[in-house]
Each structure stands twice: as C-alpha cells, then as structure tokens.
Short mmCIF file of C-alpha atoms in Angstrom, two decimals:
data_model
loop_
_atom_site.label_atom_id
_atom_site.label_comp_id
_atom_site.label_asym_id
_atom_site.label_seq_id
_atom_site.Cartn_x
_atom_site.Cartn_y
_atom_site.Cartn_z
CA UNK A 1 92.60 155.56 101.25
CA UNK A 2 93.00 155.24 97.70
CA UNK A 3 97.28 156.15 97.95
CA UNK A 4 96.94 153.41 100.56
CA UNK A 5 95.92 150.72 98.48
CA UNK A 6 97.83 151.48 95.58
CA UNK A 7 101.05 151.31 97.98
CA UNK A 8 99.69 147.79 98.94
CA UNK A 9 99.34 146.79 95.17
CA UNK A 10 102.41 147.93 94.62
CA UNK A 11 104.25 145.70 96.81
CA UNK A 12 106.11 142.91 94.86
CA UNK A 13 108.64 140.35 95.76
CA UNK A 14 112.18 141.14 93.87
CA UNK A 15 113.66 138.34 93.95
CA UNK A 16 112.36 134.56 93.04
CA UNK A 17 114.30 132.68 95.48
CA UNK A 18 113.33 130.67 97.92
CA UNK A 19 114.64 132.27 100.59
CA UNK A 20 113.74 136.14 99.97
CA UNK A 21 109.91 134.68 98.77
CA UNK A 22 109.78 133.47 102.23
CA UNK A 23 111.06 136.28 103.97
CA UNK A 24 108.69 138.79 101.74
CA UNK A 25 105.76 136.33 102.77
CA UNK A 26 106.54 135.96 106.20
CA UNK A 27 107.62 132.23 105.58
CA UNK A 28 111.58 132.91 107.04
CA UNK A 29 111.05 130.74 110.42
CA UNK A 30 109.39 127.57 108.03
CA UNK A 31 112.09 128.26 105.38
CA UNK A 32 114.97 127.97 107.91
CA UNK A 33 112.99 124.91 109.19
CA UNK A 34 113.19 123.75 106.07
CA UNK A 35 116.63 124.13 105.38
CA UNK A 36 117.96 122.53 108.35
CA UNK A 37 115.85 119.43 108.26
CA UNK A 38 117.35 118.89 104.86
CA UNK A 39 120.69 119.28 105.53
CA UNK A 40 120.65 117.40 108.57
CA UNK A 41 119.07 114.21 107.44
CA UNK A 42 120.69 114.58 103.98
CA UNK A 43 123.98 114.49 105.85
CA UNK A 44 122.51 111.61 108.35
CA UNK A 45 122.10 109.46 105.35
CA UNK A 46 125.71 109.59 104.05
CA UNK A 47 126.71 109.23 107.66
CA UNK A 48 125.26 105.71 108.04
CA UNK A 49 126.84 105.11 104.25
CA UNK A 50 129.88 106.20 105.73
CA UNK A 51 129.63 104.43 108.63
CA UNK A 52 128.80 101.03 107.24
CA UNK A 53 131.74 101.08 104.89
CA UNK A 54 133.82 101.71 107.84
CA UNK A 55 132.23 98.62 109.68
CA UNK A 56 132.77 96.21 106.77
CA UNK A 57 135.55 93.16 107.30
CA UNK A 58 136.60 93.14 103.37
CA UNK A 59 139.08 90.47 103.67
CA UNK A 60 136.31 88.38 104.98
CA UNK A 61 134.86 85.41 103.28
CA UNK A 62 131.55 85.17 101.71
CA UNK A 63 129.47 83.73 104.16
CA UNK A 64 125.69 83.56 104.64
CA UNK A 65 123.33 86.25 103.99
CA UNK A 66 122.34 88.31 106.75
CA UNK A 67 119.50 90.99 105.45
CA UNK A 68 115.99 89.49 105.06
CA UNK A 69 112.70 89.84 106.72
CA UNK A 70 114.76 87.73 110.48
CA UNK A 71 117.63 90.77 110.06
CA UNK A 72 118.71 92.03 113.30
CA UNK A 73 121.77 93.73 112.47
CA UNK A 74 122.47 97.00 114.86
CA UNK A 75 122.74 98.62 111.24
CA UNK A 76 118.86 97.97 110.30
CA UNK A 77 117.46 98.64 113.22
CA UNK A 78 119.17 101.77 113.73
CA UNK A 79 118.35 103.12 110.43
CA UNK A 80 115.08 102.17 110.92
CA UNK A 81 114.70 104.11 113.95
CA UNK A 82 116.66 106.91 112.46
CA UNK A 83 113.51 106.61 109.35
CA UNK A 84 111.16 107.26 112.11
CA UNK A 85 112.55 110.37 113.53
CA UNK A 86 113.03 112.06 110.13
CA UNK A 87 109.15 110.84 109.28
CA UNK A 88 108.06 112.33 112.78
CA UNK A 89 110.08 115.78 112.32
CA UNK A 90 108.70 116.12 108.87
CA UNK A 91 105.16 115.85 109.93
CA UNK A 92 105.86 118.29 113.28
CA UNK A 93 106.71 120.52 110.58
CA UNK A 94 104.83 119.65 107.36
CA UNK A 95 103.88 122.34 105.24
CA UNK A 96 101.08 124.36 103.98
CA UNK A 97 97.61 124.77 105.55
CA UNK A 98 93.91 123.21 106.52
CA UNK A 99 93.74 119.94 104.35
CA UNK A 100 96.95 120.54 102.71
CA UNK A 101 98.95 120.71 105.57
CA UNK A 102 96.82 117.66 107.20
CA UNK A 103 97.08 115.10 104.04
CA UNK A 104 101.12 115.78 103.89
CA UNK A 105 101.26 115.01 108.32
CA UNK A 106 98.98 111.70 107.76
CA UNK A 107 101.28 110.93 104.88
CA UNK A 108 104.97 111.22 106.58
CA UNK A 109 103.16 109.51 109.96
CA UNK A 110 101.83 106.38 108.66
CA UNK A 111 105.38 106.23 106.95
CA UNK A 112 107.22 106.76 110.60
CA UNK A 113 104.89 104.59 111.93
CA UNK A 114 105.98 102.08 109.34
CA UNK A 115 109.67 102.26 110.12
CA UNK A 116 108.88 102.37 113.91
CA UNK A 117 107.75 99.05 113.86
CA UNK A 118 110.05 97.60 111.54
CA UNK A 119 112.53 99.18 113.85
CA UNK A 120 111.49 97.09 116.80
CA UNK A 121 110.78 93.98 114.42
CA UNK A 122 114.69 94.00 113.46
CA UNK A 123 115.78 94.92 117.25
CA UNK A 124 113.83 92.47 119.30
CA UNK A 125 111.62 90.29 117.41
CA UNK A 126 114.11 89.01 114.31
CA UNK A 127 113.00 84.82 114.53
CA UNK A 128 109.93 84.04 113.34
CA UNK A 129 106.99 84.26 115.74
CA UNK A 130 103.41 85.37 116.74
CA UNK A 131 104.80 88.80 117.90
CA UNK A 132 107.34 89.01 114.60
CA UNK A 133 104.46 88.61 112.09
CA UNK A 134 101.92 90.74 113.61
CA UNK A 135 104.20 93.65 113.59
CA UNK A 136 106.12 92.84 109.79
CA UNK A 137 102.19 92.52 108.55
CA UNK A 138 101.69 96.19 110.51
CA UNK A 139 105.02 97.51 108.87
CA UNK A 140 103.65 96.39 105.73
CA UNK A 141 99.88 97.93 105.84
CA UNK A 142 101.32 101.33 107.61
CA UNK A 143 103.70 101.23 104.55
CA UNK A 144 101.21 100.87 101.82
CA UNK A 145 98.76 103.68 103.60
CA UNK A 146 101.65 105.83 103.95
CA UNK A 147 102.67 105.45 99.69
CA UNK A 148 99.44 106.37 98.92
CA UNK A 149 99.04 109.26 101.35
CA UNK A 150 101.60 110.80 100.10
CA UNK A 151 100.51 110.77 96.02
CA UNK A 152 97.44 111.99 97.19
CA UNK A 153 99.01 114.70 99.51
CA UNK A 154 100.91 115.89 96.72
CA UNK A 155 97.41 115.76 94.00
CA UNK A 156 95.50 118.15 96.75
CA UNK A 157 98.46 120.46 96.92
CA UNK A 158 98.94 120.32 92.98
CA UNK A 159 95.51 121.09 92.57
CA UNK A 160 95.16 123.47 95.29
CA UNK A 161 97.98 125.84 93.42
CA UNK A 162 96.12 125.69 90.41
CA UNK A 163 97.83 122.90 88.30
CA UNK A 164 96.39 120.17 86.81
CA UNK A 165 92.95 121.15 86.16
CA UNK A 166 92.43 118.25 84.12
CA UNK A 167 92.72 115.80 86.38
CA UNK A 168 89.97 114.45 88.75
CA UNK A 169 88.75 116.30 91.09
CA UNK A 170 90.68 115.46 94.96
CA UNK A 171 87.26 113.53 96.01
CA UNK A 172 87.30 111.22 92.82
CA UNK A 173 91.32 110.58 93.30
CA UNK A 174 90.31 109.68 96.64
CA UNK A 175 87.46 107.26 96.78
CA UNK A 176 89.50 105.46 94.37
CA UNK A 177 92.66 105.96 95.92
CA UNK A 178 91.23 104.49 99.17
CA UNK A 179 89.65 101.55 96.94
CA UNK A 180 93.17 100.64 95.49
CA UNK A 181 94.65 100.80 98.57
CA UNK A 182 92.04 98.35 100.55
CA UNK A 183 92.63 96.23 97.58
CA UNK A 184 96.43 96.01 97.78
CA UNK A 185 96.43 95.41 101.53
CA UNK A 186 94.35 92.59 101.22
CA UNK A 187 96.21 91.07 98.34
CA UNK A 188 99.51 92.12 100.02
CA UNK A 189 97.90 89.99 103.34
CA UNK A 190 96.76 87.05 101.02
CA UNK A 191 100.27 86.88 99.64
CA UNK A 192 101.75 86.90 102.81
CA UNK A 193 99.59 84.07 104.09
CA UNK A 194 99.81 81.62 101.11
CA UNK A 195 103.34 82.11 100.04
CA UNK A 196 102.37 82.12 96.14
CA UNK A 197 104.50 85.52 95.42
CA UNK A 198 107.15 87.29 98.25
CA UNK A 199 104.65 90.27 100.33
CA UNK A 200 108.34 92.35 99.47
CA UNK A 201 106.90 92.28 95.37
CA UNK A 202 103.99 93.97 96.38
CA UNK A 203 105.41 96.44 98.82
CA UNK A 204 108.18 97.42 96.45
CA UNK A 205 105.35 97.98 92.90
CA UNK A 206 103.57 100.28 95.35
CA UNK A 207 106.48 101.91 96.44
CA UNK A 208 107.27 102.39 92.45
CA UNK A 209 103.73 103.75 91.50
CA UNK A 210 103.83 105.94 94.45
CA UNK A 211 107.35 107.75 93.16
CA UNK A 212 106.04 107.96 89.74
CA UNK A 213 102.75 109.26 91.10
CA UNK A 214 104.74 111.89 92.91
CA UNK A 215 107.40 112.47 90.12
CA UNK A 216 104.62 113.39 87.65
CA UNK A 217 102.49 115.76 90.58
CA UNK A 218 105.65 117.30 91.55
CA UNK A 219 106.67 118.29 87.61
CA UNK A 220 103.14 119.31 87.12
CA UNK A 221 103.50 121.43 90.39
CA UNK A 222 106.63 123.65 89.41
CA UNK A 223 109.27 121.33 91.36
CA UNK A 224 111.25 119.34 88.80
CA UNK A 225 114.33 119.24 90.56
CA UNK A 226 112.98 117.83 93.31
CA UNK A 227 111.21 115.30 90.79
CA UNK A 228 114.36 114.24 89.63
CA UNK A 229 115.96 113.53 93.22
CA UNK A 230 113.13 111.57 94.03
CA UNK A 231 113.29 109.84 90.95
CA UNK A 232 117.13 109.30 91.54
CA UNK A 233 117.01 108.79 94.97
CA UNK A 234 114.35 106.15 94.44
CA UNK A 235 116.60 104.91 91.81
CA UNK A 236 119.75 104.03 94.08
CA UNK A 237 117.61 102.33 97.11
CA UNK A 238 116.28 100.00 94.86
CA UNK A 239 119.39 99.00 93.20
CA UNK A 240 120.80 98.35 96.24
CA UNK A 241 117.70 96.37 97.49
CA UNK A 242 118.14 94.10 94.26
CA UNK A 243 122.08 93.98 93.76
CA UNK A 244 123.23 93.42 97.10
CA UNK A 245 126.50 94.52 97.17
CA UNK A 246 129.39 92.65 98.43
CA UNK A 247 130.78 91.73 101.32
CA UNK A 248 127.55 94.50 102.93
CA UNK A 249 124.83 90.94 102.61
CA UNK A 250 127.08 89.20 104.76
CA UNK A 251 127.99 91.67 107.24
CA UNK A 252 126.74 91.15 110.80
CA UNK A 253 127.13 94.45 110.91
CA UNK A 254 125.61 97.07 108.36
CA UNK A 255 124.32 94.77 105.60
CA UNK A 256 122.20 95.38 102.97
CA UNK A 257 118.94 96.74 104.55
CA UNK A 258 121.49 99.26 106.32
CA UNK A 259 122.60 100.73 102.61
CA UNK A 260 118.69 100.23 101.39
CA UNK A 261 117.55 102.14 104.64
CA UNK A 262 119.84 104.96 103.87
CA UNK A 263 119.25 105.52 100.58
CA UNK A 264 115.52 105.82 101.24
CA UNK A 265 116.58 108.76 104.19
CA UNK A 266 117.80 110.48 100.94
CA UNK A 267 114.83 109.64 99.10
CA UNK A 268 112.44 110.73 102.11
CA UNK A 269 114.56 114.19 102.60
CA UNK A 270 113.30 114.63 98.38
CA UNK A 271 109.74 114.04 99.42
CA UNK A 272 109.98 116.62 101.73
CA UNK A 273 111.22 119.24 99.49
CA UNK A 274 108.72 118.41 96.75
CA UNK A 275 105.83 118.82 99.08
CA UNK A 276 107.38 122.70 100.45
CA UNK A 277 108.49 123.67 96.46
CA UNK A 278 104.77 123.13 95.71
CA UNK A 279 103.46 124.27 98.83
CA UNK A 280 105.40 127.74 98.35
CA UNK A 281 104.54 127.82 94.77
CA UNK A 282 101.08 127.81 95.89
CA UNK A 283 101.12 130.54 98.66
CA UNK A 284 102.93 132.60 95.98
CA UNK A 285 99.80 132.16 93.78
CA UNK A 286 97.79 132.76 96.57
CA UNK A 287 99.34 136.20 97.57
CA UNK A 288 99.40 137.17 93.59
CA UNK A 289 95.57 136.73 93.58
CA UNK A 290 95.58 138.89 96.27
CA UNK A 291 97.18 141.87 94.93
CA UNK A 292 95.80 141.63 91.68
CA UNK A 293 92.35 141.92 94.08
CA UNK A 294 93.59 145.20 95.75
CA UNK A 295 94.62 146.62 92.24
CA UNK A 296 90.71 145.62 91.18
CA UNK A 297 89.57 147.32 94.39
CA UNK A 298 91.61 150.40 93.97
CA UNK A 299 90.79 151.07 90.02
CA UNK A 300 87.18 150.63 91.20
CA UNK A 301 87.83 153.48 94.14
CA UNK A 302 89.72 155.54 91.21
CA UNK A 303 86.50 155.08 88.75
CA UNK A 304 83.86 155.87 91.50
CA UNK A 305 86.03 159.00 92.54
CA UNK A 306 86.03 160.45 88.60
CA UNK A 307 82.68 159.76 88.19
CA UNK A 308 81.71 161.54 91.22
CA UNK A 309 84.28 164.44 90.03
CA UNK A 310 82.27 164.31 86.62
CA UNK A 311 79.12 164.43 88.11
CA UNK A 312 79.68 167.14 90.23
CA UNK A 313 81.83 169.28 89.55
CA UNK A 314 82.96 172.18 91.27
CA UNK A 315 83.53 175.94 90.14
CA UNK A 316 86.42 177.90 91.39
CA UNK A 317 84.79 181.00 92.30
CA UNK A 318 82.46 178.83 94.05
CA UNK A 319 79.21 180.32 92.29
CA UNK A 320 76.34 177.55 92.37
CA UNK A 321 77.97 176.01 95.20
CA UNK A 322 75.53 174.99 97.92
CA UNK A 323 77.91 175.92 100.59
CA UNK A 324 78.51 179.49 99.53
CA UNK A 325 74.71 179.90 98.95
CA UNK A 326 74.09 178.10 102.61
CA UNK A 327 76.70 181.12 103.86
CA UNK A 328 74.93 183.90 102.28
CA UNK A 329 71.76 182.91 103.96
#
C-alpha cells in the first residue's frame, strides 16, 4: 500500500502547457473544445471585417448615416445574431465546476440573450415603436446583467484558485454587485425615458468598468495575456463605435455597428479564454493540493510503520517470538 501511494505522489505533469496539463488532468476533450471555439469565432470576426470591406461602394458620396439605435442593415443584424451563437456555444461549454461553472453560463447567456434581441430589433423592428422600445430597453437590461455577471464570474473563479485573498469575500462582491446593478438599470431606464443623457453613455461606462473589472481579476488570476486581448480587443470596438469610419456610417450595407459588432466577437472570444486560463490554473491548484495530501498520507503510513518496527522488533533466530513459542507448545 505504501509503494502505491508513493507512485501516486509521484505523478507530476512535465510539461506546463496548456495542452499536455489538460491531457495529464483528463481535460483533452474541454481543451480541444476550447481550441476550436476560439479559432472559429476568432476567424468569424475577421470574416465579417472582411466581408464588409468587400461590400463597401468607396467611390460613393457621403450620404446620411445609417448605424443608430433604427439600423437595419443585413450587416447588424447578422452580426448580432452571429453574437448570440458564440454567447450560446460558450455557455454549452463554459468552464469549471458547481458555482464556478454556473456564474460563467449565467454570464455569457444574459449576454446572448442581449444580442438576440438586438438581433431581431435591427431585423424587424428598426422604426420607432411599442414593439422596438420594449425589446432595445430588454437589450439594454440583459446587457448590463450580463457585464456584471461576468466580473463577478471571473472574482468567484479568482478566488476559488486561491488569488486575491484580500479582496471581499464572493457574498460581499455580490450583494453589492447586485445593488449597483439594480441601480444602473434604473438610471439606465430613467435616462432612456427623459432624454437628459443618450441610454448608449450608460451602456458603454458599464461595459468599460466591466473590462477593467475583468482585466484586473484575470492578471490577478495568472492570465495576463488574455488581460491584454481583452483590454485591446475592448480597445478597437470602441474606437470604432466613436470614430465611425468612412464611407462604413453610410453604407446600407455593413456600416458601423457591423465593424463595432465584430470587434466585440473578438473581444467576447478573449473573455472566453480568460475565464478557461483561470479555470485551469485553478484545477491545477486543485490537483497539487491533492498530491501534496497523498505525500502527507504516505509519510504518515512510513512513520506509523517505523514506529511499529521500533516497538517491536523482531530477532532473527526468532527467540522471544510469540510464534515460535506458540509452535513449541
């Protein structure tokens, strides 16, 4: 028994990669999961940037802007649609386990649920009316739910692999998550009612706090590189949102919202890998406690077996020996 645990503790992963940490864990099939959702909506997303430079009439003349809340460009509803879908695969196959696992699905569905309806918004309802502003005020809550389900998705899997002890403890971060976000839907609703400031101002500061939030939880967690394509995917939809690049906020086409929309594919595909780098971080911790628990249990066989030895030892010619004396008689 005792050879057999010390095999066990023995056991190590040689390499640090993703791939082999997987494989050594039993993690290949999510791994390859992984993999291929990233490349194939990573490679989506420069399709449609491909695509709507391909669409574009260059030699046209400015005309009249065509993005906008009443868009219905095949472009934004398309990659609106094509939002959902990545949002809905990523929560089929979110990672990690029990709350974990459940905090990062809530997260990427109240997202897809947010493109799905601006998805039929932009397809069917573009001109103002009753039906148009109950589902753009939906888009808009789902939205906000969905930013801050996802910063504090990635707190309970930052603290769950050990990291950031000092922060508040997951039921703190959310009673006052869930405070802040009943707050900003009802301003974000009060706003859209009275006109004073665009609903889009508030949508796009929670969209910002939300990438910080998940920049800082996913350098804390072990995954800067995906930090910094969040942060730089991020970076690129919002400069597009705010520049507006020619003759794309004309197009009847693939405007605007099309390029914005695309860029935030690329910046959903980051979100993604920052949730599995921490998640795998934190089954790697998990299996390293572990071992280091069979190495306690098998120096604790080793010690009981000496002191047994030492207690009772045993003679070679076996005089003393309660067996040889049981023999005799």
């Amino acid at each position: 028994k005792q050879d057999s645990i010390a095999r066990a503790c023995l056991v190590r992963p040689t390499s640090s990669s993703g791939e082999q940490m997987a494989s050594a864990m039993g993690f290949a099939n999510t791994f390859d999961a992984f993999s291929i959702i990233v490349v194939c909506f990573s490679a989506l997303a420069l399709g449609f940037f491909t695509l709507g430079y391909a669409v574009q009439s260059w030699e046209e003349q400015p005309g009249i802007e065509t993005g906008g809340e009443a868009d219905g460009t095949w472009g934004t509803w398309l990659t609106c649609y094509a939002l959902f879908v990545e949002c809905a695969t990523m929560a089929i196959v979110a990672p990690g386990e029990g709350v974990v696992k459940y905090s990062i699905v809530i997260a990427f569905a109240l997202d897809g649920l947010s493109w799905l309806c601006s998805g039929l918004l932009h397809s069917f309802f573009p001109t103002s009316s009753s039906a148009h502003d109950t589902i753009w005020v939906s888009a808009m809550l789902l939205s906000n739910l969905g930013s801050f389900a996802k910063a504090y998705a990635a707190h309970l899997a930052v603290r769950e692999h050990g990291k950031c002890q000092c922060c508040p403890s997951s039921r703190v971060i959310g009673i006052a998550g869930g405070a802040i976000a009943a707050l900003w839907i009802g301003l974000t609703l009060v706003l859209y009612e009275s006109f004073i400031l665009p609903d889009w101002v508030f949508v796009m500061v929670k969209q910002v706090l939300a990438m910080l939030a998940l920049v800082v939880y996913g350098v804390n967690g072990g995954s800067a590189r995906w930090s910094a394509a969040i942060f730089v995917s991020f970076g690129a939809a919002v400069v597009l949102d705010i520049l507006k690049p020619e003759p794309f906020k004309y197009s009847t086409n693939f405007n605007d919202n099309g390029l914005f929309h695309s860029a935030m594919m690329l910046y959903t595909v980051s979100v993604f890998g920052l949730f599995q780098d921490i998640v795998d971080a934190m089954e790697v911790h998990s299996s390293n406690r572990f071992l280091r628990g069979l190495q306690e249990v098998k120096q604790h066989l080793q010690d009981r077996a000496k002191s047994v030895e030492e207690g009772w030892p045993l003679r070679e010619d076996g005089a003393g020996a309660c067996c040889t004396s049981a023999g005799a008689r």
